[in-house]
Coordinates of C-alpha atoms and ligand atoms in Angstrom, one line a residue:
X10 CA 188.2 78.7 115.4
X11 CA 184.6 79.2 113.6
X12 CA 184.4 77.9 109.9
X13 CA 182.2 80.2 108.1
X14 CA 180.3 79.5 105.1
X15 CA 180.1 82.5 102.6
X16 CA 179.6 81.6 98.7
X17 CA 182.7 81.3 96.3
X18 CA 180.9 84.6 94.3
X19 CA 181.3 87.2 97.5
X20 CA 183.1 89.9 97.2
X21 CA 185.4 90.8 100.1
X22 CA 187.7 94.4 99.4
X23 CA 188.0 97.8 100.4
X24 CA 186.5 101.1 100.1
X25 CA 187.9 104.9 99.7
X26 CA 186.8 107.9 98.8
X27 CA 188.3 110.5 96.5
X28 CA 189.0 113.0 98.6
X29 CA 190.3 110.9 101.7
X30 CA 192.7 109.4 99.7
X31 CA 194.0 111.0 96.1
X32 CA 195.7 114.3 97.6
X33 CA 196.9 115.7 94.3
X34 CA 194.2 118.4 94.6
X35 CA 195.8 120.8 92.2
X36 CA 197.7 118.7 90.0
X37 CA 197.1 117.5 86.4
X38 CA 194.2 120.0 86.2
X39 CA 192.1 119.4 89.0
X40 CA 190.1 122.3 90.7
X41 CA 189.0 122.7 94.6
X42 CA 186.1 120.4 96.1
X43 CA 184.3 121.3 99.2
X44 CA 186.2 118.8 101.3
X45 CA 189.4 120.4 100.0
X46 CA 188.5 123.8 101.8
X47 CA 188.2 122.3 105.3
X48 CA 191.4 123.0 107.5
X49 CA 192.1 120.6 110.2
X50 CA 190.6 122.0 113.8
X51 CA 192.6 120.1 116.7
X52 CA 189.6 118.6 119.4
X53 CA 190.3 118.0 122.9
X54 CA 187.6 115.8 123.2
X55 CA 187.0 113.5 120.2
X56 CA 183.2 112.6 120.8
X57 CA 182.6 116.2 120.4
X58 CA 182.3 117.2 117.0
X59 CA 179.9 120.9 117.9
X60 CA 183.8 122.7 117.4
X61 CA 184.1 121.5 113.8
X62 CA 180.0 122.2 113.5
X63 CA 180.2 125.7 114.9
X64 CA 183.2 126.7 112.5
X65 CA 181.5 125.4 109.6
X66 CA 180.2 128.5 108.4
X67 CA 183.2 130.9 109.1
X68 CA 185.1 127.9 106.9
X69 CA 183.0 128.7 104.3
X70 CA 182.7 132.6 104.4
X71 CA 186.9 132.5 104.5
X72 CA 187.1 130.4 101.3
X73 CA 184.7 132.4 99.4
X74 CA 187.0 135.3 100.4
X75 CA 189.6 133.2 99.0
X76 CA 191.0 133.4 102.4
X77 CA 193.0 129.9 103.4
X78 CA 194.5 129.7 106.6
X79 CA 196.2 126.5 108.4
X80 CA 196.8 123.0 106.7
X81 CA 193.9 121.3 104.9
X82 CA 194.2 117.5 105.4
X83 CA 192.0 116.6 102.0
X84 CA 194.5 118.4 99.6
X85 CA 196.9 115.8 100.5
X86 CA 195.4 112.4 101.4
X87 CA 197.8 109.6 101.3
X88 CA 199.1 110.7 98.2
X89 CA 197.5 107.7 96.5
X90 CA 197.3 110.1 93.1
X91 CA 201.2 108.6 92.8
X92 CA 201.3 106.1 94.7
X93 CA 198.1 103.7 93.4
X94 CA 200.1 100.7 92.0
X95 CA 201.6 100.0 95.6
X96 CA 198.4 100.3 97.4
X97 CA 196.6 98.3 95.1
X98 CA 199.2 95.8 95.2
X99 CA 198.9 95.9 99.0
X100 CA 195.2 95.2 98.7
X101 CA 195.5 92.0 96.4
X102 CA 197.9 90.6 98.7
X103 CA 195.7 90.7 101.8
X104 CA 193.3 88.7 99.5
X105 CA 190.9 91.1 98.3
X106 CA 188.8 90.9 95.1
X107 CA 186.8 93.9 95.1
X108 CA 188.0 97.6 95.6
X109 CA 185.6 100.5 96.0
X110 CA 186.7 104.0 95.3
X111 CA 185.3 107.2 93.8
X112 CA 186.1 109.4 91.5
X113 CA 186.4 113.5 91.5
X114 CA 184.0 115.1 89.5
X115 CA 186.3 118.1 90.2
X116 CA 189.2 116.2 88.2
X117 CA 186.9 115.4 85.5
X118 CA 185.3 118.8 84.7
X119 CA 187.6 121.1 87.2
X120 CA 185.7 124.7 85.9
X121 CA 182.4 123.1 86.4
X122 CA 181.3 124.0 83.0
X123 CA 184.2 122.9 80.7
X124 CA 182.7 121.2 77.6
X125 CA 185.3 118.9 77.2
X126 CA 186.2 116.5 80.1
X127 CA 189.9 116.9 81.3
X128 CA 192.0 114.2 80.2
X129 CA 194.5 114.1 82.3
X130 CA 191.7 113.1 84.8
X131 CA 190.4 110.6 82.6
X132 CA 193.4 108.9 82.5
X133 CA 194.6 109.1 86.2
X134 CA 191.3 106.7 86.8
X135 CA 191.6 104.4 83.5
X136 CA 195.4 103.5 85.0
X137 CA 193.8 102.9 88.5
X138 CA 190.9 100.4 87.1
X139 CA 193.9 98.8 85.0
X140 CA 195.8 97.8 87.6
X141 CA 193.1 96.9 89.7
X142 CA 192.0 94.8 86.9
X143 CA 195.3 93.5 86.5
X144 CA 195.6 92.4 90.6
X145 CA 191.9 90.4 89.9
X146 CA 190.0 93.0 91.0
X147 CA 186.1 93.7 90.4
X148 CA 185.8 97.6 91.2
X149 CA 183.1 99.6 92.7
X150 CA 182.9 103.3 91.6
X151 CA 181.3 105.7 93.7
X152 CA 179.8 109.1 91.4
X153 CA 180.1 111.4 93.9
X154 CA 181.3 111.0 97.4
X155 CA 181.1 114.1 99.6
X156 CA 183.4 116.2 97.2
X157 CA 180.8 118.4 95.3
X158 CA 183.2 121.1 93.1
X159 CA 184.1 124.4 94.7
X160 CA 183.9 125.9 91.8
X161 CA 180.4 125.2 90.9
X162 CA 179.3 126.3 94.4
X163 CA 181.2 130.1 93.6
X164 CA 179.2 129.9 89.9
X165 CA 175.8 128.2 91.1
X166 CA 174.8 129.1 94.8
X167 CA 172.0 127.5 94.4
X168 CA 173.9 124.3 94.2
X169 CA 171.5 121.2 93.6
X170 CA 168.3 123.5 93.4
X171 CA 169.4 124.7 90.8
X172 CA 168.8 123.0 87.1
X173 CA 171.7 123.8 85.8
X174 CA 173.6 121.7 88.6
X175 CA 172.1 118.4 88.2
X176 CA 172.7 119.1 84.0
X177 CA 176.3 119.3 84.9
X178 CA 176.3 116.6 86.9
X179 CA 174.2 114.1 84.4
X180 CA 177.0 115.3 82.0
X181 CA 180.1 114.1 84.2
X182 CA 177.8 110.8 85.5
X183 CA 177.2 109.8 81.6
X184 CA 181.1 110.7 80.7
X185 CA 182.3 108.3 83.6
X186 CA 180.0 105.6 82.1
X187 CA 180.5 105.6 78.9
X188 CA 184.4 105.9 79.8
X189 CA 184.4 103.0 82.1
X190 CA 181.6 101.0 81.7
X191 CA 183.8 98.7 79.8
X192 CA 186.2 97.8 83.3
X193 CA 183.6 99.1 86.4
X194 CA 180.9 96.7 87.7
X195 CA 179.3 98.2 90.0
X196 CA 178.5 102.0 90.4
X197 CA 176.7 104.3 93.6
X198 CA 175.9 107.4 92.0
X199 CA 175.9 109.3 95.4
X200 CA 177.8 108.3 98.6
X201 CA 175.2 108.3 102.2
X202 CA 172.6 109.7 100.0
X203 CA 171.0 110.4 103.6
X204 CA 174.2 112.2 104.8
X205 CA 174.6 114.3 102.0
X206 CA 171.2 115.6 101.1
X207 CA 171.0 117.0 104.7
X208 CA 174.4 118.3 105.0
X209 CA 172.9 121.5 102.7
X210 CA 176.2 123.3 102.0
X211 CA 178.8 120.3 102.2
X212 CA 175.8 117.7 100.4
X213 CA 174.2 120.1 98.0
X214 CA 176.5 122.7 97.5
X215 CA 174.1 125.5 98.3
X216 CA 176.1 128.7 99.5
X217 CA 175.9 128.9 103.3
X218 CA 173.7 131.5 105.0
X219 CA 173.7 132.2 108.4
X220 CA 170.6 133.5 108.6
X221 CA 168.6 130.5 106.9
X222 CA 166.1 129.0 109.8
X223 CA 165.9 125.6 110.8
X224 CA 162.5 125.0 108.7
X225 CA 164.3 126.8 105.5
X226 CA 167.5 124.4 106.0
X227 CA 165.5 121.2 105.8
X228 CA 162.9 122.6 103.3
X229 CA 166.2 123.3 101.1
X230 CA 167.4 119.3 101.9
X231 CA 163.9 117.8 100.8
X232 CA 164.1 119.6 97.4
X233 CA 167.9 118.9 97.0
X234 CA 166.9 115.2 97.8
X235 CA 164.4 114.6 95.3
X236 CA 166.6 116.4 92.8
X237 CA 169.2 113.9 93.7
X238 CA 167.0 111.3 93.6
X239 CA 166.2 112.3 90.1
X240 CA 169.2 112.5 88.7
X241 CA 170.0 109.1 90.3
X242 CA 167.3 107.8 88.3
X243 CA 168.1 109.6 85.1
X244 CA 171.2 108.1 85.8
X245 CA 169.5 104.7 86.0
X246 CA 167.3 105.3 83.0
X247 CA 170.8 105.6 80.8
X248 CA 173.3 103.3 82.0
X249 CA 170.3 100.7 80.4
X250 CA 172.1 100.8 77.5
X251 CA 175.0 98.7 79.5
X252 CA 174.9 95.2 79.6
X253 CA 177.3 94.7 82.2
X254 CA 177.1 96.9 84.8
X255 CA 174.9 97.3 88.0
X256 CA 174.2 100.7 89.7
X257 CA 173.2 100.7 93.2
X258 CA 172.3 102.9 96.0
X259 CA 174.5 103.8 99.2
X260 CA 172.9 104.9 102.1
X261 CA 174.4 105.3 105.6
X262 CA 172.3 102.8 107.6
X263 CA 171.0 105.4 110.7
X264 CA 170.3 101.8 112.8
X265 CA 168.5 102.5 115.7
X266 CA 166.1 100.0 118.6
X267 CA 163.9 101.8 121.0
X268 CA 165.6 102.6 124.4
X269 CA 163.6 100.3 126.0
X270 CA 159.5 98.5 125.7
X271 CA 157.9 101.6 126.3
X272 CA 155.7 101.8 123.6
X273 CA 155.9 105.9 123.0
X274 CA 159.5 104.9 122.7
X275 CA 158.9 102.2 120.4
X276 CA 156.9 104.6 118.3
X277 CA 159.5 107.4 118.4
X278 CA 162.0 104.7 116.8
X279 CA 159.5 104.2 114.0
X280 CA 159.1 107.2 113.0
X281 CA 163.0 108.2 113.5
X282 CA 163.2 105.0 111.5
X283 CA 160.9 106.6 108.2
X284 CA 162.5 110.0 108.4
X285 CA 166.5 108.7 108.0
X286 CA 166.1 105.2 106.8
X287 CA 163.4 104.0 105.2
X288 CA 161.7 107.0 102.8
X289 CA 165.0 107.1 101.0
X290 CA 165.4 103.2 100.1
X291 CA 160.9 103.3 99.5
X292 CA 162.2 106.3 96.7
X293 CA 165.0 104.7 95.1
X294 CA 164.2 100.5 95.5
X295 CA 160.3 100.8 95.2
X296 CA 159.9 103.7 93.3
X297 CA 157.5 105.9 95.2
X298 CA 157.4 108.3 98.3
X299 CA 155.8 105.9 101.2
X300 CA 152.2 107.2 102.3
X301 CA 153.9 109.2 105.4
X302 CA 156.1 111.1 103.1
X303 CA 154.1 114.2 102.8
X304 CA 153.5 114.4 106.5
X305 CA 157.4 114.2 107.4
X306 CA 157.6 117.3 104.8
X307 CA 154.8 119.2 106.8
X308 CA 156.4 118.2 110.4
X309 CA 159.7 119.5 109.0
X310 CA 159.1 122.7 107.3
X311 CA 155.4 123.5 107.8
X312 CA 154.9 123.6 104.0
X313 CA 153.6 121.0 101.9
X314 CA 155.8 120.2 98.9
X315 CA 154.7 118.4 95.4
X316 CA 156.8 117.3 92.4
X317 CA 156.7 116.6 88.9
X318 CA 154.6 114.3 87.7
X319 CA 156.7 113.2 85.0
X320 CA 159.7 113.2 87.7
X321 CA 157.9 110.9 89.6
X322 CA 156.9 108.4 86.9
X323 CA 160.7 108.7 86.1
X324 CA 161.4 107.5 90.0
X325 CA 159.2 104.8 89.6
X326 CA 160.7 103.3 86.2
X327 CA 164.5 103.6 87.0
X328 CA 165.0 102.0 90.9
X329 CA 168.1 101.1 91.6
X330 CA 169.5 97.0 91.4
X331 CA 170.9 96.8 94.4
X332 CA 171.3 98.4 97.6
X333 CA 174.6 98.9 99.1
X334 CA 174.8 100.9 102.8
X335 CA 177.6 101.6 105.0
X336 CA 177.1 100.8 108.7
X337 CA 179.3 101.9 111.7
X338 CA 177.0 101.5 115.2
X339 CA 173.7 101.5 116.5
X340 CA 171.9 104.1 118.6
X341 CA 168.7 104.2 120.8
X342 CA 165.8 106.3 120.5
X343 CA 163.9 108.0 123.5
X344 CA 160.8 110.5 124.2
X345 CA 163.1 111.8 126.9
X346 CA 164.8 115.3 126.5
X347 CA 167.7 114.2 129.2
X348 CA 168.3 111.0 127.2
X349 CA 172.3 110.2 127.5
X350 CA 173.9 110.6 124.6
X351 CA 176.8 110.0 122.7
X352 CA 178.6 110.9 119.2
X353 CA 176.4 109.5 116.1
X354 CA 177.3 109.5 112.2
X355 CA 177.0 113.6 112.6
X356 CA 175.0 114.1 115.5
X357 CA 174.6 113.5 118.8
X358 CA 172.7 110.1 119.4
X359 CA 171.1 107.6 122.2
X360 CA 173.0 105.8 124.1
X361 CA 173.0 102.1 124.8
X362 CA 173.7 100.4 127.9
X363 CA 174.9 97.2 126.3
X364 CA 177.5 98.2 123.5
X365 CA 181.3 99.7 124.2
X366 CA 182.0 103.2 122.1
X367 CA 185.3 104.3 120.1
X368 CA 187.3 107.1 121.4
X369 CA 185.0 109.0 118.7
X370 CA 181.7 107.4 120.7
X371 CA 180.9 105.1 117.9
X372 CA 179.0 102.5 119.6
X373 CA 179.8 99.3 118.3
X374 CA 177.1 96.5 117.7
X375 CA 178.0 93.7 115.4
X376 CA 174.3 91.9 115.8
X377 CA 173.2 95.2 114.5
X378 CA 174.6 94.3 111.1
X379 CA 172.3 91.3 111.2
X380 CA 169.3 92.6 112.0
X381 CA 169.7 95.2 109.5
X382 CA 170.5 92.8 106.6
X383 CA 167.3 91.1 107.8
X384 CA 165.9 94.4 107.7
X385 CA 166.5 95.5 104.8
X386 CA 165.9 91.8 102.8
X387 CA 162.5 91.7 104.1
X388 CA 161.3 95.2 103.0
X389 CA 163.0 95.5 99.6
X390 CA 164.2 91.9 97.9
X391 CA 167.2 92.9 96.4
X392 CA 170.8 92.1 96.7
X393 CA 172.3 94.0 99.5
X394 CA 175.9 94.7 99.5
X395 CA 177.8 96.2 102.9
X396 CA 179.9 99.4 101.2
X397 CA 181.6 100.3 104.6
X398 CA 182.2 98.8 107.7
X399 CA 185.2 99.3 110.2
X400 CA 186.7 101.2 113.4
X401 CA 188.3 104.2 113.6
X402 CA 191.3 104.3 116.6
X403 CA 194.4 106.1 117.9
X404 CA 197.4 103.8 116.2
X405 CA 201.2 104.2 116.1
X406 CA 203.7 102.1 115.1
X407 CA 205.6 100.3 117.7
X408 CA 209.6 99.4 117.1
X409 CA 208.6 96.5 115.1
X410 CA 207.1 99.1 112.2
X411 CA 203.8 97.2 113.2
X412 CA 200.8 98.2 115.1
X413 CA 199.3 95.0 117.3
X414 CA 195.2 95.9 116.3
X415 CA 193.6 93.1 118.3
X416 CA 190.7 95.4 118.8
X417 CA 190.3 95.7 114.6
X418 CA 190.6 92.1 114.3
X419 CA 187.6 91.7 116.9
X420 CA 185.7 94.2 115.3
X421 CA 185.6 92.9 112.0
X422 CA 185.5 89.3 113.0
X423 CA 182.8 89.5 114.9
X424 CA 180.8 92.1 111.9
X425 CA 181.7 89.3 109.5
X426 CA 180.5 86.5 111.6
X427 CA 176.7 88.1 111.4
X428 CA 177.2 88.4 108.0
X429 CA 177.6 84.7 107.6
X430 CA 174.3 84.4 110.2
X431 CA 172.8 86.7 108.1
X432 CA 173.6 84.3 104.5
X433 CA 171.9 81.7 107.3
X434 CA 169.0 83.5 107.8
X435 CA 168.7 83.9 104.0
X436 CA 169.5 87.3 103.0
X437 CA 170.9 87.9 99.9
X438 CA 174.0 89.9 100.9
X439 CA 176.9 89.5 97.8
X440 CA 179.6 91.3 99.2
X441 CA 181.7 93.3 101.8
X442 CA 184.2 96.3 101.5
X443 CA 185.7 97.4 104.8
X444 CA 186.4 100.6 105.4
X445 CA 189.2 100.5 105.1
X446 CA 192.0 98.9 103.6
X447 CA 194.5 101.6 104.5
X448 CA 194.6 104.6 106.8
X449 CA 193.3 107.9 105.1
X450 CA 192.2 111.5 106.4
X451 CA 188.4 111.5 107.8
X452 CA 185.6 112.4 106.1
X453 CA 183.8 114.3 109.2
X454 CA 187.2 115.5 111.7
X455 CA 190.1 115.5 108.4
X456 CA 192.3 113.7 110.9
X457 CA 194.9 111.3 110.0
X458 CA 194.9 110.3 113.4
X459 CA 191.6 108.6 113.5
X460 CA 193.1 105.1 111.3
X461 CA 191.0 102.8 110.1
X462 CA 192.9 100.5 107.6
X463 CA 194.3 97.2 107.7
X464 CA 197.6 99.3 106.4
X465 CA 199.4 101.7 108.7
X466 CA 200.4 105.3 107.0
X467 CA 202.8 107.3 108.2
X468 CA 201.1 110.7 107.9
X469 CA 200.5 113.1 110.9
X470 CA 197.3 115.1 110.8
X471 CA 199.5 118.2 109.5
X472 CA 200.7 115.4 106.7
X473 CA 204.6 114.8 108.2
X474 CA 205.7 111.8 107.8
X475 CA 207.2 109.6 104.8
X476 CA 204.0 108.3 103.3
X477 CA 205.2 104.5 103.5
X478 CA 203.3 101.8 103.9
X479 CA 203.2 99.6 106.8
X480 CA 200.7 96.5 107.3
X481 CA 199.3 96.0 110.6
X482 CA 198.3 92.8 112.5
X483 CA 195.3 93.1 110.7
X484 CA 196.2 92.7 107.3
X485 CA 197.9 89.3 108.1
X486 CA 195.1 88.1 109.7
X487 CA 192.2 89.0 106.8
X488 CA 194.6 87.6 104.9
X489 CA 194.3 84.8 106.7
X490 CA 190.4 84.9 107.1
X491 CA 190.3 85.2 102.9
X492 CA 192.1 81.8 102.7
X493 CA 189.8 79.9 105.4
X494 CA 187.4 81.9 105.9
X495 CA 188.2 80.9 109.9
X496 CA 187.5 83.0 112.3
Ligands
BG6_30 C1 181.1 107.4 106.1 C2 181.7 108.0 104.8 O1 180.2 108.2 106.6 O2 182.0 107.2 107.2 C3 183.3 108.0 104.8 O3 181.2 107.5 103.7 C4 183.8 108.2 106.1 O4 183.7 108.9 103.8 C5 183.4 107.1 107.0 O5 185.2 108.3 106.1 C6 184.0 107.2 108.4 O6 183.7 108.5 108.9 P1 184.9 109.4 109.5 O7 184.3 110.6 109.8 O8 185.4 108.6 110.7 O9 186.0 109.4 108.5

C-alpha cells in the first residue's frame, strides 16, 4: 500500500449530467432537449461509432417531422428526477464531498421563450442542492451540458448564431445564479466547450443541413464558439456581483504526444495541440485569441473571420477562475494517412503502442493526467480541477448482487496516484469528480450498457429493469481510499 498525500481542502465527488441521469423528460413541465430525441442504435462493434454518425442526420429530419420511432435512452436516465435523496445518500457514504451535476435549461424555460422561469424546475434543483448540502456536500453546477432545448432549435435554426439564442441563454444562466448562488460553489457555464462548439447541430443547435460543406460546418463552429465564448464571459462579467462563488471553464482535454521523434510528427502534434486544446483555454484563461488563431480560421474555412471589438475587450476582462477539464485517454498524432487508429472522444484517433483500450477503444494512460496537469499549470496559473475521469465497461451483477470491478479500481487508482505526483510536481489541482459515481445512459452511444459508476443500476439499454441500486467493489474500496487515502 502507497500513502498519498493530497491536502485536507481537495475535493473528491462525482459528476453527472442532466440528461444522462434525471429521466423525467416530460414531467413537471419540462420540454424536449436534443439528447432527448436520440433513439438507441444497437452497434456490433463498440469502437465504431460511424453507425450512430451516419444516422445523425435522418435522427434529426424524423424529430422535426415529429416522427419518434424506437426507445430513447435520455428520456429516462436512471430516474434520478425521483430518486435523488438515495443516490445522494449513496454518494456521501462512499466519502465524497463534492457532487457535480447540471441542470436543464429545458426544465427551467421549457418553450424557450417563456418569461417566467418554470417553478416546478426551480424547485426539483433547490431540493437536490439541499440535500446535497445536508450530506456535506460542496456542489458543482454545470450551465449547460450537451442538452441544448428542442424547442429553441424548431423556433431558432440558427441556433447559437443567432442573437436571440445567446439572449435566452444569458436569461436562464443569470436565473440559475441568482437562484442558487446562495448553496452552488462552483459553476461551468458550458460542458467540453471543445466538444460542443464543433458538434454544430447537437453543440449549437443549428438545424441540420445535409447539404452544408465541410468548410461551411466549421466556419458555422468558429462563429458559434466565439458566441459561446461570449456569453461565457458575459456570464463572468455578472456573477461579480457574487462573493462566493467561482465559475470555471470545462474543456475535454484532446491529450495527444507525437507518434514518435520525427520532427514533422512532432510538429503535427503542435498544431493539432492549438486547434483542440490550447486556442480555447488562451480565449477563456488569458483573454485573447493566440497569434495563430487567424491562420487555423483560414486553414479551416478559407475565409478570414473578425469580431467585435467591444466583444473582444469583454473576452479579455471576464476570464474565467479556474479551469476544470475532463480527461479519458491519450492519442498519437502522425503525418501518415495509414496511421492505425482507434475510437477517440468522437472521432477516430492515433493509436499508441504502449497503452491498453476499453471495449469502446478508449486508450487508457494514467501518466497522461500528469503531464497534462503540468501542462496546463505551466501555460495558464490557475487552479485546475479534474471534472471527469473514469472507464466505461460491460458489467452485470453476479449472484452476490455485486459486480467484482478490479479493472475500475486500477483505473482510478493508478489516475489518482498521478494526481498526487502531480501536487508533487507543484501544480495547483484542488479537486477530482469521477465520472462517475453511479451507472447512467452515455452521452455519445445512449447505452446503459457502457457503466461507469462506482454504483451498479439495474437498467438495460431499452430501460428494463428495477432501477435499484447496487454498489460495486468499487465503491467500498474509494471508500476506503477517502479514509486513508492508501492506495
Ligand atoms: C464526456 C461527457 O465527454 O464524456 C459526458 O462530458 C460523457 O457527458 C463522458 O458521458 C463519457 O462519454 P460516453 O460517451 O462514454 O458517455
Amino acid at each position: 500500500m502507497k500513502k498519498l498525500n493530497f491536502p485536507k481542502s481537495f475535493l473528491w465527488g462525482g459528476a453527472t449530467s442532466a440528461a444522462q441521469i434525471e429521466g423525467a423528460w416530460n414531467i413537471d413541465g419540462k420540454s424536449l432537449t436534443l439528447p432527448e430525441i436520440q433513439p438507441f442504435i444497437e452497434l456490433k462493434d463498440k469502437s465504431d461509432l460511424s453507425k450512430l454518425h451516419n444516422e445523425r442526420n435522418i435522427i434529426f429530419k424524423n424529430a422535426l417531422e415529429g416522427k419518434f420511432e424506437g426507445h430513447y435512452p435520455k428520456r429516462f436516465g436512471i430516474d434520478f428526477y425521483h430518486r435523488y435523496k438515495e443516490d445522494i445518500a449513496l454518494f456521501k457514504e462512499a466519502g465524497m464531498n463534492i457532487f457535480r451535476m447540471s441542470i436543464s435549461w429545458a426544465r427551467i424555460f421549457p418553450n424557450a421563450f417563456d418569461e417566467k422561469p418554470n417553478l416546478n424546475g426551480l424547485k426539483f434543483y433547490r431540493d437536490v442542492f439541499e440535500e446535497c448540502k445536508k450530506n456535506n456536500m460542496e456542489i458543482m453546477v454545470t450551465m449547460s451540458h450537451f442538452d441544448y432545448p428542442f424547442e429553441l432549435m424548431k423556433s431558432n435554426p440558427k441556433g447559437w448564431l443567432d442573437p436571440k439564442v445567446k439572449e435566452l441563454f444569458l436569461k436562464y444562466a443569470k436565473t440559475i445564479l441568482d437562484e442558487y448562488a446562495d448553496i452552488v460553489k462552483y459553476w461551468l457555464p458550458f460542458n467540453e466547450i471543445n466538444i460542443g462548439a464543433f458538434a454544430v447541430e447537437a453543440g449549437l443547435g443549428i438545424m441540420p443541413d445535409s447539404k452544408r460543406t465541410e468548410a461551411e460546418t466549421k466556419e458555422l463552429s468558429i462563429k458559434g464558439l466565439h458566441n459561446l465564448f461570449v456569453a461565457q464571459a458575459e456570464i463572468v462579467k455578472y456573477a461579480k456581483k457574487f462573493k462566493n462563488i467561482k465559475l470555471g471553464c470545462m474543456m475535454a482535454d484532446m491529450t495527444t504526444y507525437s507518434l514518435d521523434c520525427n520532427p514533422v510528427n512532432v510538429l503535427a502534434n503542435m498544431k493539432r495541440e492549438q486547434i483542440l486544446k490550447f486556442m480555447f483555454y488562451d480565449v477563456m484563461i488569458k483573454g485573447k485569441y493566440p497569434g495563430y488563431f487567424k491562420n487555423i480560421v483560414k486553414t479551416l474555412t478559407n475565409k478570414e473571420i473578425t469580431f467585435d471589438e467591444n466583444e473582444l475587450k469583454l473576452l479579455k476582462e471576464n476570464p474565467l477562475e479556474f479551469i476544470s477539464f475532463s480527461y479519458y485517454m491519450s492519442n498519437t498524432v502522425s503525418t501518415d494517412p495509414n496511421q492505425e487508429k482507434t475510437q477517440g472522444n468522437l472521432t477516430a484517433a492515433g493509436k499508441n503502442p504502449f497503452l491498453k483500450a476499453t471495449d469502446w477503444g478508449w486508450q487508457i494512460d494514467p501518466i497522461g493526467l500528469r503531464y497534462v496537469l503540468n501542462q496546463l499549470w505551466d501555460r495558464y496559473e490557475v487552479p485546475l480541477f479534474i471534472s471527469e475521469n473514469g472507464i466505461g465497461v460491460l458489467e452485470t451483477l453476479n449472484e452476490e448482487n455485486a459486480v467484482n470491478d478490479d479493472y475500475r479500481i486500477d483505473y482510478l487508482s493508478k489516475h489518482i496516484e498521478q494526481i498526487d505526483l502531480a501536487l508533487k510536481d507543484g501544480v495547483d489541482v484542488f479537486g477530482y469528480t469521477m465520472w462517475t459515481p453511479i451507472d447512467l445512459v452515455s452521452a455519445s452511444t445512449c447505452e446503459m450498457a457502457k457503466r461507469y459508476g462506482l454504483i451498479f443500476v439495474d437498467y438495460d439499454d431499452y430501460h428494463n429493469g428495477t432501477g435499484n441500486r447496487y454498489p460495486k467493489k468499487s465503491f467500498n474500496w474509494f471508500k476506503e481510499f477517502i479514509k486513508t487515502k492508501e492506495i
